[in-house]
PDB file of C-alpha atoms and ligand atoms in Angstrom:
ATOM      1  CA  MET A  74      11.151  -9.922 -20.140  1.00  0.00           C
ATOM      2  CA  SER A  75      14.396 -11.582 -20.102  1.00  0.00           C
ATOM      3  CA  ASP A  76      15.237 -14.628 -17.878  1.00  0.00           C
ATOM      4  CA  GLU A  77      17.812 -12.428 -15.855  1.00  0.00           C
ATOM      5  CA  GLU A  78      15.458  -9.505 -15.534  1.00  0.00           C
ATOM      6  CA  SER A  79      12.661 -11.947 -14.142  1.00  0.00           C
ATOM      7  CA  ALA A  80      15.493 -13.575 -11.648  1.00  0.00           C
ATOM      8  CA  THR A  81      16.539  -9.821 -10.435  1.00  0.00           C
ATOM      9  CA  LYS A  82      12.868  -8.759  -9.806  1.00  0.00           C
ATOM     10  CA  ARG A  83      12.486 -12.509  -7.804  1.00  0.00           C
ATOM     11  CA  GLU A  84      15.410 -11.523  -5.447  1.00  0.00           C
ATOM     12  CA  GLN A  85      13.956  -7.973  -5.151  1.00  0.00           C
ATOM     13  CA  ALA A  86      10.793  -9.229  -3.776  1.00  0.00           C
ATOM     14  CA  GLN A  87      12.801 -12.117  -1.606  1.00  0.00           C
ATOM     15  CA  ARG A  88      14.371  -9.279  -0.238  1.00  0.00           C
ATOM     16  CA  VAL A  89      11.380  -6.994   0.027  1.00  0.00           C
ATOM     17  CA  ARG A  90       9.501  -9.965   2.248  1.00  0.00           C
ATOM     18  CA  GLU A  91      12.266 -10.676   4.311  1.00  0.00           C
ATOM     19  CA  MET A  92      12.729  -6.744   5.169  1.00  0.00           C
ATOM     20  CA  PHE A  93       9.349  -6.945   6.571  1.00  0.00           C
ATOM     21  CA  ALA A  94       9.285 -10.265   8.254  1.00  0.00           C
ATOM     22  CA  ALA A  95      12.190  -8.839  10.597  1.00  0.00           C
ATOM     23  CA  ILE A  96      10.380  -6.028  11.900  1.00  0.00           C
ATOM     24  CA  ALA A  97       6.913  -7.316  11.529  1.00  0.00           C
ATOM     25  CA  THR A  98       6.521  -7.356  15.439  1.00  0.00           C
ATOM     26  CA  ARG A  99       7.303  -3.529  15.577  1.00  0.00           C
ATOM     27  CA  TYR A 100       6.070  -2.165  12.368  1.00  0.00           C
ATOM     28  CA  ASP A 101       2.736  -0.569  13.920  1.00  0.00           C
ATOM     29  CA  LEU A 102       4.937   0.818  16.454  1.00  0.00           C
ATOM     30  CA  LEU A 103       7.715   2.360  14.508  1.00  0.00           C
ATOM     31  CA  ASN A 104       4.935   3.655  11.775  1.00  0.00           C
ATOM     32  CA  HIS A 105       2.678   5.322  14.280  1.00  0.00           C
ATOM     33  CA  LEU A 106       5.674   6.843  16.265  1.00  0.00           C
ATOM     34  CA  LEU A 107       7.551   8.043  12.557  1.00  0.00           C
ATOM     35  CA  SER A 108       4.552   9.691  10.891  1.00  0.00           C
ATOM     36  CA  GLY A 109       3.025  10.935  14.418  1.00  0.00           C
ATOM     37  CA  ASN A 110      -0.014   8.906  13.791  1.00  0.00           C
ATOM     38  CA  ILE A 111      -0.809  10.932  10.582  1.00  0.00           C
ATOM     39  CA  ASP A 112      -0.812   7.630   8.719  1.00  0.00           C
ATOM     40  CA  GLN A 113      -4.341   6.665  10.905  1.00  0.00           C
ATOM     41  CA  ARG A 114      -5.618   9.698   9.430  1.00  0.00           C
ATOM     42  CA  TRP A 115      -4.611   8.696   5.916  1.00  0.00           C
ATOM     43  CA  ARG A 116      -5.903   5.571   6.153  1.00  0.00           C
ATOM     44  CA  ARG A 117      -9.507   6.648   7.303  1.00  0.00           C
ATOM     45  CA  LEU A 118      -9.834   8.931   4.498  1.00  0.00           C
ATOM     46  CA  VAL A 119      -9.376   5.693   2.179  1.00  0.00           C
ATOM     47  CA  VAL A 120     -12.287   4.167   4.231  1.00  0.00           C
ATOM     48  CA  LYS A 121     -14.493   7.384   3.584  1.00  0.00           C
ATOM     49  CA  THR A 122     -13.490   7.594   0.037  1.00  0.00           C
ATOM     50  CA  MET A 123     -14.012   3.427  -0.285  1.00  0.00           C
ATOM     51  CA  ALA A 124     -17.508   3.925   1.385  1.00  0.00           C
ATOM     52  CA  ALA A 125     -18.882   6.690  -0.645  1.00  0.00           C
ATOM     53  CA  ASN A 126     -18.231   4.654  -3.647  1.00  0.00           C
ATOM     54  CA  LEU A 127     -19.325   1.197  -2.561  1.00  0.00           C
ATOM     55  CA  THR A 128     -22.625   2.264  -0.894  1.00  0.00           C
ATOM     56  CA  ALA A 129     -24.195  -1.794  -1.068  1.00  0.00           C
ATOM     57  CA  THR A 130     -24.113  -3.714   2.036  1.00  0.00           C
ATOM     58  CA  GLY A 131     -21.528  -6.572   2.522  1.00  0.00           C
ATOM     59  CA  ALA A 132     -19.476  -5.279  -0.442  1.00  0.00           C
ATOM     60  CA  ARG A 133     -16.346  -7.321  -1.187  1.00  0.00           C
ATOM     61  CA  VAL A 134     -13.051  -5.534  -0.875  1.00  0.00           C
ATOM     62  CA  LEU A 135      -9.712  -6.710  -1.074  1.00  0.00           C
ATOM     63  CA  ASP A 136      -6.725  -4.933   0.567  1.00  0.00           C
ATOM     64  CA  VAL A 137      -3.859  -5.784  -0.986  1.00  0.00           C
ATOM     65  CA  ALA A 138       0.072  -5.734   0.400  1.00  0.00           C
ATOM     66  CA  CYS A 139      -1.902  -5.224   3.617  1.00  0.00           C
ATOM     67  CA  GLY A 140       1.112  -5.962   5.833  1.00  0.00           C
ATOM     68  CA  THR A 141      -0.295  -5.534   9.387  1.00  0.00           C
ATOM     69  CA  GLY A 142      -4.056  -5.172   8.597  1.00  0.00           C
ATOM     70  CA  ASP A 143      -4.504  -1.319   9.818  1.00  0.00           C
ATOM     71  CA  LEU A 144      -6.007  -0.334   6.555  1.00  0.00           C
ATOM     72  CA  SER A 145      -8.244  -3.983   6.044  1.00  0.00           C
ATOM     73  CA  LEU A 146      -9.238  -3.058  10.468  1.00  0.00           C
ATOM     74  CA  ALA A 147     -10.239   0.269   9.224  1.00  0.00           C
ATOM     75  CA  LEU A 148     -12.462  -0.636   6.173  1.00  0.00           C
ATOM     76  CA  ALA A 149     -14.016  -3.611   7.955  1.00  0.00           C
ATOM     77  CA  GLY A 150     -14.830  -1.532  10.945  1.00  0.00           C
ATOM     78  CA  GLY A 151     -15.512   1.800   9.129  1.00  0.00           C
ATOM     79  CA  MET A 152     -17.984   0.358   6.070  1.00  0.00           C
ATOM     80  CA  LYS A 153     -18.888  -2.981   7.161  1.00  0.00           C
ATOM     81  CA  ALA A 154     -17.875  -4.572   4.069  1.00  0.00           C
ATOM     82  CA  ARG A 155     -16.761  -8.186   3.519  1.00  0.00           C
ATOM     83  CA  VAL A 156     -12.839  -7.391   3.534  1.00  0.00           C
ATOM     84  CA  ILE A 157     -10.033  -9.791   2.949  1.00  0.00           C
ATOM     85  CA  GLY A 158      -6.416  -8.885   3.440  1.00  0.00           C
ATOM     86  CA  VAL A 159      -3.510 -10.404   1.345  1.00  0.00           C
ATOM     87  CA  ASP A 160       0.040 -10.096   1.552  1.00  0.00           C
ATOM     88  CA  PHE A 161       3.365 -12.025   0.749  1.00  0.00           C
ATOM     89  CA  CYS A 162       4.783 -11.966   4.051  1.00  0.00           C
ATOM     90  CA  ARG A 163       3.876 -14.490   6.730  1.00  0.00           C
ATOM     91  CA  PRO A 164       5.164 -12.713  10.027  1.00  0.00           C
ATOM     92  CA  MET A 165       3.032  -9.192   8.962  1.00  0.00           C
ATOM     93  CA  LEU A 166      -0.294 -11.209   8.422  1.00  0.00           C
ATOM     94  CA  ASP A 167       0.214 -12.903  11.595  1.00  0.00           C
ATOM     95  CA  VAL A 168       0.338  -9.394  13.579  1.00  0.00           C
ATOM     96  CA  ALA A 169      -3.014  -8.471  11.390  1.00  0.00           C
ATOM     97  CA  ALA A 170      -4.685 -11.838  12.398  1.00  0.00           C
ATOM     98  CA  VAL A 171      -4.266 -11.233  16.396  1.00  0.00           C
ATOM     99  CA  LYS A 172      -5.324  -7.632  15.774  1.00  0.00           C
ATOM    100  CA  ALA A 173      -8.682  -8.739  13.840  1.00  0.00           C
ATOM    101  CA  ALA A 174      -9.312 -11.336  16.637  1.00  0.00           C
ATOM    102  CA  GLU A 175      -8.851  -8.670  19.320  1.00  0.00           C
ATOM    103  CA  ARG A 176     -11.381  -6.732  17.891  1.00  0.00           C
ATOM    104  CA  GLY A 177     -13.613  -9.572  16.876  1.00  0.00           C
ATOM    105  CA  LEU A 178     -13.280  -8.788  13.340  1.00  0.00           C
ATOM    106  CA  ALA A 179     -13.702 -12.097  11.034  1.00  0.00           C
ATOM    107  CA  ILE A 180     -11.111 -10.907   8.005  1.00  0.00           C
ATOM    108  CA  PRO A 181      -9.649 -13.463   6.308  1.00  0.00           C
ATOM    109  CA  PHE A 182      -6.075 -12.958   6.033  1.00  0.00           C
ATOM    110  CA  VAL A 183      -4.398 -14.600   3.042  1.00  0.00           C
ATOM    111  CA  GLU A 184      -0.763 -15.065   1.799  1.00  0.00           C
ATOM    112  CA  GLY A 185      -0.447 -14.001  -1.545  1.00  0.00           C
ATOM    113  CA  ASP A 186       1.709 -12.244  -4.663  1.00  0.00           C
ATOM    114  CA  ALA A 187       0.406  -8.589  -5.277  1.00  0.00           C
ATOM    115  CA  LEU A 188       1.637  -9.495  -8.974  1.00  0.00           C
ATOM    116  CA  LYS A 189      -0.525 -12.844  -8.948  1.00  0.00           C
ATOM    117  CA  LEU A 190      -3.157 -12.337  -6.943  1.00  0.00           C
ATOM    118  CA  PRO A 191      -4.847 -15.610  -5.920  1.00  0.00           C
ATOM    119  CA  PHE A 192      -8.397 -14.361  -6.614  1.00  0.00           C
ATOM    120  CA  ARG A 193     -10.573 -15.121  -9.692  1.00  0.00           C
ATOM    121  CA  ASP A 194     -11.126 -12.164 -12.142  1.00  0.00           C
ATOM    122  CA  GLN A 195     -13.487  -9.634 -11.297  1.00  0.00           C
ATOM    123  CA  SER A 196     -14.267 -10.798  -7.874  1.00  0.00           C
ATOM    124  CA  PHE A 197     -14.043  -7.846  -6.166  1.00  0.00           C
ATOM    125  CA  ASP A 198     -16.331  -4.536  -5.717  1.00  0.00           C
ATOM    126  CA  GLY A 199     -13.155  -2.345  -4.087  1.00  0.00           C
ATOM    127  CA  VAL A 200      -9.493  -2.837  -4.137  1.00  0.00           C
ATOM    128  CA  SER A 201      -7.311  -0.989  -1.754  1.00  0.00           C
ATOM    129  CA  ILE A 202      -3.002  -0.899  -1.572  1.00  0.00           C
ATOM    130  CA  ALA A 203      -1.784   1.109   1.107  1.00  0.00           C
ATOM    131  CA  PHE A 204       2.090   2.005   0.850  1.00  0.00           C
ATOM    132  CA  GLY A 205       2.558  -0.996  -0.781  1.00  0.00           C
ATOM    133  CA  LEU A 206       2.501  -0.500  -4.678  1.00  0.00           C
ATOM    134  CA  ARG A 207       6.076   1.138  -3.785  1.00  0.00           C
ATOM    135  CA  ASN A 208       7.497  -2.278  -2.934  1.00  0.00           C
ATOM    136  CA  LEU A 209       6.464  -4.151  -6.088  1.00  0.00           C
ATOM    137  CA  ALA A 210       9.090  -5.044  -8.562  1.00  0.00           C
ATOM    138  CA  SER A 211       6.745  -3.557 -11.195  1.00  0.00           C
ATOM    139  CA  PHE A 212       4.297  -0.937 -10.564  1.00  0.00           C
ATOM    140  CA  GLU A 213       2.731  -1.429 -13.845  1.00  0.00           C
ATOM    141  CA  SER A 214       2.016  -5.305 -13.617  1.00  0.00           C
ATOM    142  CA  GLY A 215       0.505  -4.655  -9.842  1.00  0.00           C
ATOM    143  CA  LEU A 216      -1.933  -1.992 -11.329  1.00  0.00           C
ATOM    144  CA  ASN A 217      -3.183  -4.447 -14.093  1.00  0.00           C
ATOM    145  CA  GLU A 218      -3.801  -6.936 -11.355  1.00  0.00           C
ATOM    146  CA  LEU A 219      -5.252  -4.737  -9.338  1.00  0.00           C
ATOM    147  CA  PHE A 220      -7.546  -4.200 -12.527  1.00  0.00           C
ATOM    148  CA  ARG A 221      -8.074  -7.607 -13.199  1.00  0.00           C
ATOM    149  CA  ILE A 222      -9.794  -8.549  -9.727  1.00  0.00           C
ATOM    150  CA  LEU A 223     -12.111  -5.795  -9.885  1.00  0.00           C
ATOM    151  CA  ARG A 224     -15.506  -5.921 -11.068  1.00  0.00           C
ATOM    152  CA  PRO A 225     -16.519  -3.350 -13.835  1.00  0.00           C
ATOM    153  CA  GLY A 226     -17.988  -0.093 -11.972  1.00  0.00           C
ATOM    154  CA  GLY A 227     -15.789  -1.282  -9.083  1.00  0.00           C
ATOM    155  CA  THR A 228     -13.482   1.365  -7.168  1.00  0.00           C
ATOM    156  CA  VAL A 229      -9.581   1.170  -6.696  1.00  0.00           C
ATOM    157  CA  ALA A 230      -7.940   3.427  -3.877  1.00  0.00           C
ATOM    158  CA  VAL A 231      -3.831   3.273  -3.865  1.00  0.00           C
ATOM    159  CA  LEU A 232      -2.736   5.309  -0.978  1.00  0.00           C
ATOM    160  CA  GLU A 233       1.027   5.916  -1.051  1.00  0.00           C
ATOM    161  CA  PHE A 234       4.030   8.537  -0.376  1.00  0.00           C
ATOM    162  CA  SER A 235       4.260  11.334  -2.901  1.00  0.00           C
ATOM    163  CA  THR A 236       5.996  14.487  -3.934  1.00  0.00           C
ATOM    164  CA  PRO A 237       5.336  17.342  -1.160  1.00  0.00           C
ATOM    165  CA  ARG A 238       4.332  20.562  -3.564  1.00  0.00           C
ATOM    166  CA  MET A 239       5.822  22.946  -1.762  1.00  0.00           C
ATOM    167  CA  PRO A 240       9.718  22.949  -2.125  1.00  0.00           C
ATOM    168  CA  ILE A 241      10.182  23.898   1.280  1.00  0.00           C
ATOM    169  CA  LEU A 242       7.854  20.992   2.422  1.00  0.00           C
ATOM    170  CA  ARG A 243       9.823  18.992  -0.144  1.00  0.00           C
ATOM    171  CA  SER A 244      13.320  19.707   1.312  1.00  0.00           C
ATOM    172  CA  LEU A 245      12.329  19.023   4.691  1.00  0.00           C
ATOM    173  CA  PHE A 246      10.535  15.836   4.030  1.00  0.00           C
ATOM    174  CA  ARG A 247      13.888  14.929   1.751  1.00  0.00           C
ATOM    175  CA  VAL A 248      15.989  15.595   5.076  1.00  0.00           C
ATOM    176  CA  TYR A 249      13.638  13.819   7.119  1.00  0.00           C
ATOM    177  CA  PHE A 250      13.536  10.699   4.826  1.00  0.00           C
ATOM    178  CA  THR A 251      16.847  10.357   3.980  1.00  0.00           C
ATOM    179  CA  LYS A 252      19.112  11.560   7.323  1.00  0.00           C
ATOM    180  CA  LEU A 253      16.272  11.274  10.319  1.00  0.00           C
ATOM    181  CA  LEU A 254      13.983   8.607   9.427  1.00  0.00           C
ATOM    182  CA  PRO A 255      16.592   5.900   8.899  1.00  0.00           C
ATOM    183  CA  LEU A 256      18.273   6.740  12.015  1.00  0.00           C
ATOM    184  CA  LEU A 257      15.194   6.380  14.159  1.00  0.00           C
ATOM    185  CA  GLY A 258      13.936   3.422  12.168  1.00  0.00           C
ATOM    186  CA  GLY A 259      17.508   1.514  12.578  1.00  0.00           C
ATOM    187  CA  LEU A 260      17.551   2.254  16.187  1.00  0.00           C
ATOM    188  CA  ILE A 261      14.008   1.414  17.073  1.00  0.00           C
ATOM    189  CA  SER A 262      13.474  -1.735  14.431  1.00  0.00           C
ATOM    190  CA  GLY A 263      16.975  -3.002  15.029  1.00  0.00           C
ATOM    191  CA  SER A 264      16.843  -3.382  10.974  1.00  0.00           C
ATOM    192  CA  LYS A 265      18.941  -0.418   9.654  1.00  0.00           C
ATOM    193  CA  SER A 266      18.531  -1.785   6.266  1.00  0.00           C
ATOM    194  CA  ALA A 267      14.559  -1.610   6.195  1.00  0.00           C
ATOM    195  CA  TYR A 268      14.551   1.947   6.943  1.00  0.00           C
ATOM    196  CA  GLU A 269      17.451   2.755   4.413  1.00  0.00           C
ATOM    197  CA  TYR A 270      15.479   1.161   1.918  1.00  0.00           C
ATOM    198  CA  LEU A 271      12.361   3.114   2.634  1.00  0.00           C
ATOM    199  CA  PRO A 272      13.880   6.291   1.103  1.00  0.00           C
ATOM    200  CA  ASP A 273      15.073   4.650  -1.523  1.00  0.00           C
ATOM    201  CA  SER A 274      11.701   3.525  -2.422  1.00  0.00           C
ATOM    202  CA  VAL A 275       9.765   6.640  -2.006  1.00  0.00           C
ATOM    203  CA  SER A 276      12.315   8.488  -4.418  1.00  0.00           C
ATOM    204  CA  ARG A 277      11.728   5.917  -7.372  1.00  0.00           C
ATOM    205  CA  PHE A 278       7.989   6.137  -6.904  1.00  0.00           C
ATOM    206  CA  PRO A 279       6.211   8.352  -9.651  1.00  0.00           C
ATOM    207  CA  ASP A 280       4.745  11.526  -8.519  1.00  0.00           C
ATOM    208  CA  GLN A 281       1.011  12.202  -8.217  1.00  0.00           C
ATOM    209  CA  GLY A 282       0.425  13.335 -11.768  1.00  0.00           C
ATOM    210  CA  SER A 283       2.891  10.349 -13.322  1.00  0.00           C
ATOM    211  CA  LEU A 284       0.777   8.020 -10.863  1.00  0.00           C
ATOM    212  CA  ALA A 285      -2.414   8.996 -11.962  1.00  0.00           C
ATOM    213  CA  ALA A 286      -1.364   8.545 -15.780  1.00  0.00           C
ATOM    214  CA  LEU A 287      -0.285   4.706 -14.789  1.00  0.00           C
ATOM    215  CA  LEU A 288      -3.360   3.832 -13.435  1.00  0.00           C
ATOM    216  CA  GLN A 289      -5.204   5.090 -16.601  1.00  0.00           C
ATOM    217  CA  GLN A 290      -3.132   2.992 -18.631  1.00  0.00           C
ATOM    218  CA  ALA A 291      -3.756  -0.027 -16.497  1.00  0.00           C
ATOM    219  CA  GLY A 292      -7.200   0.939 -18.077  1.00  0.00           C
ATOM    220  CA  PHE A 293      -8.436   2.594 -14.720  1.00  0.00           C
ATOM    221  CA  SER A 294     -11.338   5.683 -15.777  1.00  0.00           C
ATOM    222  CA  GLU A 295     -12.227   8.853 -13.355  1.00  0.00           C
ATOM    223  CA  VAL A 296      -8.912   8.518 -12.201  1.00  0.00           C
ATOM    224  CA  THR A 297      -8.233  11.461  -9.610  1.00  0.00           C
ATOM    225  CA  PHE A 298      -5.975  12.118  -6.626  1.00  0.00           C
ATOM    226  CA  GLN A 299      -5.875  13.895  -3.381  1.00  0.00           C
ATOM    227  CA  ASN A 300      -2.891  15.094  -1.629  1.00  0.00           C
ATOM    228  CA  LEU A 301      -2.508  14.519   1.898  1.00  0.00           C
ATOM    229  CA  THR A 302      -0.565  16.578   4.347  1.00  0.00           C
ATOM    230  CA  GLY A 303       0.632  18.876   2.035  1.00  0.00           C
ATOM    231  CA  GLY A 304       1.319  15.888  -0.816  1.00  0.00           C
ATOM    232  CA  ILE A 305       3.737  14.035   1.574  1.00  0.00           C
ATOM    233  CA  ALA A 306       1.100  10.937   0.515  1.00  0.00           C
ATOM    234  CA  ALA A 307      -1.653  11.216  -2.040  1.00  0.00           C
ATOM    235  CA  LEU A 308      -4.633   9.015  -2.287  1.00  0.00           C
ATOM    236  CA  HIS A 309      -5.343   8.138  -5.817  1.00  0.00           C
ATOM    237  CA  THR A 310      -8.784   6.807  -6.994  1.00  0.00           C
ATOM    238  CA  GLY A 311     -10.218   5.268 -10.188  1.00  0.00           C
ATOM    239  CA  LYS A 312     -12.567   2.849 -11.600  1.00  0.00           C
ATOM    240  CA  ARG A 313     -12.598  -0.283 -13.916  1.00  0.00           C
ATOM    241  CA  PRO A 314     -14.805   0.912 -16.384  1.00  0.00           C
ATOM    242  CA  ASN A 315     -18.220  -0.214 -16.710  1.00  0.00           C
ATOM    243  CA  LEU A 316     -18.669  -2.994 -19.930  1.00  0.00           C
TER     244      LEU A 316
HETATM  245  C1  SAM B 476       4.938  -0.449   4.245  1.00  0.00           C
HETATM  246  S1  SAM B 476       3.871  -2.234   4.456  1.00  0.00           S
HETATM  247  C2  SAM B 476       2.450  -1.630   4.231  1.00  0.00           C
HETATM  248  C3  SAM B 476       1.665  -2.228   4.895  1.00  0.00           C
HETATM  249  C4  SAM B 476       0.109  -2.030   4.823  1.00  0.00           C
HETATM  250  N1  SAM B 476      -0.707  -1.634   4.056  1.00  0.00           N
HETATM  251  C5  SAM B 476      -0.008  -0.276   6.011  1.00  0.00           C
HETATM  252  O1  SAM B 476      -0.829   0.452   5.022  1.00  0.00           O
HETATM  253  O2  SAM B 476       0.742  -0.536   7.026  1.00  0.00           O
HETATM  254  C6  SAM B 476       4.010  -3.259   3.187  1.00  0.00           C
HETATM  255  C7  SAM B 476       3.684  -4.212   2.769  1.00  0.00           C
HETATM  256  O3  SAM B 476       3.577  -4.737   1.520  1.00  0.00           O
HETATM  257  C8  SAM B 476       3.910  -6.053   1.082  1.00  0.00           C
HETATM  258  N2  SAM B 476       4.666  -6.584   0.066  1.00  0.00           N
HETATM  259  C9  SAM B 476       5.574  -5.969  -0.533  1.00  0.00           C
HETATM  260  N3  SAM B 476       5.497  -6.697  -1.978  1.00  0.00           N
HETATM  261  C10 SAM B 476       4.485  -7.725  -1.993  1.00  0.00           C
HETATM  262  C11 SAM B 476       3.786  -8.360  -3.092  1.00  0.00           C
HETATM  263  N4  SAM B 476       4.670  -8.697  -4.333  1.00  0.00           N
HETATM  264  N5  SAM B 476       2.741  -9.373  -2.543  1.00  0.00           N
HETATM  265  C12 SAM B 476       2.196  -8.792  -1.448  1.00  0.00           C
HETATM  266  N6  SAM B 476       2.569  -8.159  -0.054  1.00  0.00           N
HETATM  267  C13 SAM B 476       3.716  -7.379  -0.776  1.00  0.00           C
HETATM  268  C14 SAM B 476       4.886  -6.228   2.745  1.00  0.00           C
HETATM  269  O4  SAM B 476       4.798  -7.365   2.774  1.00  0.00           O
HETATM  270  C15 SAM B 476       4.269  -5.401   3.554  1.00  0.00           C
HETATM  271  O5  SAM B 476       3.840  -6.181   4.188  1.00  0.00           O
END
């Protein structure tokens, strides 16, 4: 990568971090409001899938780009795993830490970059990333990092917005995402740009089949995906092959 390209990627990451810092205290409210709370159902499915794959008590799970910690909390509460959340935006982590304390859950929330995770190779049994991959400066490098920290036989779960299967739903989704959501999100959060960025990032993100191919390229095996709510979101899972 040229110096110019890496400077552009650094600036992009900085913009993303500042954007989430600006909306951190209103993120949860907006998330649940704008998704009609469906996002919580999607996260529960991640927990169910992880729990089915990681049956040993005390499995170590890293929730990458954990934000305000909704998935980390659901994983820690739902499958008795030892969960760590990591994100590069301190104000989002601060909200997560308060929520964990309120529920009596001891989850370390660590500041770190998903493209350079502060963890050793093969140190987790499971790794999740929910609505985070789309924000990374490189999807490929992000997936390589998830692969690196996962032990052989470990499970990856990627929850992201995706491409609705039915043309009518695709059109409705596009109108909602490009017109209504920036308007409502901007009004409630006070940050119009954050909610204009959302449809942009979703439109740049690979569809179900392409994301499955990227996971395979990163080295994951047994890659499958499940469409959620008609493909508005998708849950991709895979395994780091045993040696
Ligand atoms: C849409 S939020 C998702 C938060 C949470 N996973 C959820 O399900 O609500 C995206 C999160 O990704 C984080 N993020 C974006 N790029 C990152 C990076 N390079 N390293 C770590 N976190 C990153 C942001 O700070 C933000 O908290």
